[in-house]
């Protein structure tokens, strides 16, 4: 796939309640993709409070939240908004695309 899209995994490798990480080689950004009840959401793999990987945190599929292990900030997986201090800003959201059973993401901030 062209147009700056980065392959993450197959849809069979990202089941509900799971997350996968991909590295966008064009922009040098690490992206985390969440499967929340069959819907996919992608974000920069970085807590908005402090530069720390969200993907090492706890993804609670029941509540739809990811918690940063560094200071306990939580984010809504559906829209990226911060749910509690110390984070106040949302995490950066990216588009997700599924084509032929493959999951793709793209850092579209320069579009």
PDB file of C-alpha atoms in Angstrom:
ATOM      1  CA  UNK A   1       0.000   0.000   0.000  1.00  0.00           C
ATOM      2  CA  UNK A   2       1.341   3.408  -0.881  1.00  0.00           C
ATOM      3  CA  UNK A   3       0.547   6.930   0.250  1.00  0.00           C
ATOM      4  CA  UNK A   4       2.476   6.794   3.503  1.00  0.00           C
ATOM      5  CA  UNK A   5       0.500   3.915   5.032  1.00  0.00           C
ATOM      6  CA  UNK A   6       2.419   1.551   7.333  1.00  0.00           C
ATOM      7  CA  UNK A   7       1.412  -2.085   7.707  1.00  0.00           C
ATOM      8  CA  UNK A   8       0.817  -3.086  11.326  1.00  0.00           C
ATOM      9  CA  UNK A   9      -0.416  -6.683  11.181  1.00  0.00           C
ATOM     10  CA  UNK A  10      -3.250  -8.824   9.850  1.00  0.00           C
ATOM     11  CA  UNK A  11      -6.727  -8.434  11.278  1.00  0.00           C
ATOM     12  CA  UNK A  12      -6.384 -11.985  12.689  1.00  0.00           C
ATOM     13  CA  UNK A  13      -3.329 -10.826  14.692  1.00  0.00           C
ATOM     14  CA  UNK A  14      -5.221  -7.968  16.358  1.00  0.00           C
ATOM     15  CA  UNK A  15      -8.200  -9.428  18.177  1.00  0.00           C
ATOM     16  CA  UNK A  16     -10.661  -7.486  20.364  1.00  0.00           C
ATOM     17  CA  UNK A  17      -8.948  -6.407  23.581  1.00  0.00           C
ATOM     18  CA  UNK A  18      -5.475  -6.477  22.025  1.00  0.00           C
ATOM     19  CA  UNK A  19      -3.021  -3.844  20.838  1.00  0.00           C
ATOM     20  CA  UNK A  20      -0.147  -3.854  18.343  1.00  0.00           C
ATOM     21  CA  UNK A  21       2.729  -1.449  17.758  1.00  0.00           C
ATOM     22  CA  UNK A  22       4.127  -0.317  14.411  1.00  0.00           C
ATOM     23  CA  UNK A  23       6.970   1.998  13.452  1.00  0.00           C
ATOM     24  CA  UNK A  24       6.258   4.536  10.717  1.00  0.00           C
ATOM     25  CA  UNK A  25       9.592   4.631   8.890  1.00  0.00           C
ATOM     26  CA  UNK A  26       8.663   7.722   6.881  1.00  0.00           C
ATOM     27  CA  UNK A  27       8.104   9.889   9.968  1.00  0.00           C
ATOM     28  CA  UNK A  28      10.050   7.949  12.607  1.00  0.00           C
ATOM     29  CA  UNK A  29       6.979   7.716  14.817  1.00  0.00           C
ATOM     30  CA  UNK A  30       5.943   4.672  16.818  1.00  0.00           C
ATOM     31  CA  UNK A  31       2.184   4.049  16.583  1.00  0.00           C
ATOM     32  CA  UNK A  32       0.012   1.855  18.806  1.00  0.00           C
ATOM     33  CA  UNK A  33      -3.225   0.341  17.458  1.00  0.00           C
ATOM     34  CA  UNK A  34      -6.023  -0.842  19.752  1.00  0.00           C
ATOM     35  CA  UNK A  35      -8.857  -3.225  18.939  1.00  0.00           C
ATOM     36  CA  UNK A  36     -11.807  -2.189  21.069  1.00  0.00           C
ATOM     37  CA  UNK A  37     -14.764  -4.492  20.409  1.00  0.00           C
ATOM     38  CA  UNK A  38     -13.792  -4.860  16.750  1.00  0.00           C
ATOM     39  CA  UNK A  39     -13.149  -1.160  16.120  1.00  0.00           C
ATOM     40  CA  UNK A  40      -9.536  -0.110  15.537  1.00  0.00           C
ATOM     41  CA  UNK A  41      -7.979   3.083  16.905  1.00  0.00           C
ATOM     42  CA  UNK A  42      -4.408   4.297  16.341  1.00  0.00           C
ATOM     43  CA  UNK A  43      -2.364   6.806  18.330  1.00  0.00           C
ATOM     44  CA  UNK A  44       1.165   8.016  18.626  1.00  0.00           C
ATOM     45  CA  UNK A  45       2.719   5.624  21.132  1.00  0.00           C
ATOM     46  CA  UNK A  46       3.504   8.445  23.531  1.00  0.00           C
ATOM     47  CA  UNK A  47       1.809   9.717  26.652  1.00  0.00           C
ATOM     48  CA  UNK A  48       0.854  13.384  26.280  1.00  0.00           C
ATOM     49  CA  UNK A  49       2.015  14.072  29.840  1.00  0.00           C
ATOM     50  CA  UNK A  50       5.550  12.814  29.408  1.00  0.00           C
ATOM     51  CA  UNK A  51       7.431  11.165  26.567  1.00  0.00           C
ATOM     52  CA  UNK A  52       6.780   7.540  27.531  1.00  0.00           C
ATOM     53  CA  UNK A  53       5.385   4.626  25.515  1.00  0.00           C
ATOM     54  CA  UNK A  54       1.683   3.984  26.075  1.00  0.00           C
ATOM     55  CA  UNK A  55       2.038   0.468  24.664  1.00  0.00           C
ATOM     56  CA  UNK A  56       3.826  -0.722  27.806  1.00  0.00           C
ATOM     57  CA  UNK A  57       0.811   0.363  29.835  1.00  0.00           C
ATOM     58  CA  UNK A  58      -2.358  -1.507  30.693  1.00  0.00           C
ATOM     59  CA  UNK A  59      -5.098  -1.606  28.033  1.00  0.00           C
ATOM     60  CA  UNK A  60      -8.439  -2.200  29.752  1.00  0.00           C
ATOM     61  CA  UNK A  61     -10.822  -3.266  26.997  1.00  0.00           C
ATOM     62  CA  UNK A  62     -13.787  -3.331  29.409  1.00  0.00           C
ATOM     63  CA  UNK A  63     -13.474   0.403  30.122  1.00  0.00           C
ATOM     64  CA  UNK A  64     -11.890   1.341  26.776  1.00  0.00           C
ATOM     65  CA  UNK A  65      -8.890   2.950  28.478  1.00  0.00           C
ATOM     66  CA  UNK A  66      -5.109   2.776  28.251  1.00  0.00           C
ATOM     67  CA  UNK A  67      -3.102   3.659  31.349  1.00  0.00           C
ATOM     68  CA  UNK A  68       0.448   4.984  31.173  1.00  0.00           C
ATOM     69  CA  UNK A  69       2.597   3.069  33.632  1.00  0.00           C
ATOM     70  CA  UNK A  70       4.910   6.012  34.283  1.00  0.00           C
ATOM     71  CA  UNK A  71       2.525   8.268  36.228  1.00  0.00           C
ATOM     72  CA  UNK A  72      -0.917   6.657  35.867  1.00  0.00           C
ATOM     73  CA  UNK A  73      -2.438   8.975  33.263  1.00  0.00           C
ATOM     74  CA  UNK A  74      -5.389   7.324  31.504  1.00  0.00           C
ATOM     75  CA  UNK A  75      -6.717   7.943  27.994  1.00  0.00           C
ATOM     76  CA  UNK A  76      -9.946   7.044  26.216  1.00  0.00           C
ATOM     77  CA  UNK A  77      -9.062   4.647  23.395  1.00  0.00           C
ATOM     78  CA  UNK A  78     -11.963   5.828  21.213  1.00  0.00           C
ATOM     79  CA  UNK A  79     -11.012   9.499  21.010  1.00  0.00           C
ATOM     80  CA  UNK A  80      -7.630   9.848  22.734  1.00  0.00           C
ATOM     81  CA  UNK A  81      -8.755  12.330  25.381  1.00  0.00           C
ATOM     82  CA  UNK A  82      -7.014  12.434  28.734  1.00  0.00           C
ATOM     83  CA  UNK A  83      -9.220  11.049  31.494  1.00  0.00           C
ATOM     84  CA  UNK A  84      -7.189  12.058  34.549  1.00  0.00           C
ATOM     85  CA  UNK A  85      -4.152  13.952  35.750  1.00  0.00           C
ATOM     86  CA  UNK A  86      -1.289  14.243  35.296  1.00  0.00           C
ATOM     87  CA  UNK A  87      -2.226  14.257  31.587  1.00  0.00           C
ATOM     88  CA  UNK A  88      -4.414  17.104  30.358  1.00  0.00           C
ATOM     89  CA  UNK A  89      -3.897  16.896  26.594  1.00  0.00           C
ATOM     90  CA  UNK A  90      -5.187  14.111  24.332  1.00  0.00           C
ATOM     91  CA  UNK A  91      -2.851  11.683  22.609  1.00  0.00           C
ATOM     92  CA  UNK A  92      -2.316  12.176  18.868  1.00  0.00           C
ATOM     93  CA  UNK A  93      -4.759  10.095  16.830  1.00  0.00           C
ATOM     94  CA  UNK A  94      -3.998   8.604  13.398  1.00  0.00           C
ATOM     95  CA  UNK A  95      -6.176   7.027  10.701  1.00  0.00           C
ATOM     96  CA  UNK A  96      -6.513   3.253  10.429  1.00  0.00           C
ATOM     97  CA  UNK A  97      -7.224   1.422   7.209  1.00  0.00           C
ATOM     98  CA  UNK A  98      -8.007  -2.236   6.555  1.00  0.00           C
ATOM     99  CA  UNK A  99      -7.303  -3.662   3.128  1.00  0.00           C
ATOM    100  CA  UNK A 100      -7.277  -7.339   2.142  1.00  0.00           C
ATOM    101  CA  UNK A 101      -7.151  -8.414   5.788  1.00  0.00           C
ATOM    102  CA  UNK A 102      -4.181  -6.152   6.561  1.00  0.00           C
ATOM    103  CA  UNK A 103      -4.212  -3.311   9.111  1.00  0.00           C
ATOM    104  CA  UNK A 104      -2.477  -0.067   8.067  1.00  0.00           C
ATOM    105  CA  UNK A 105      -1.898   3.230   9.879  1.00  0.00           C
ATOM    106  CA  UNK A 106      -0.543   6.593   8.800  1.00  0.00           C
ATOM    107  CA  UNK A 107       0.989   9.574  10.549  1.00  0.00           C
ATOM    108  CA  UNK A 108      -1.030  12.238   8.744  1.00  0.00           C
ATOM    109  CA  UNK A 109       0.061  15.345  10.651  1.00  0.00           C
ATOM    110  CA  UNK A 110       1.852  16.789   7.604  1.00  0.00           C
ATOM    111  CA  UNK A 111      -1.089  16.219   5.219  1.00  0.00           C
TER     112      UNK A 111
END
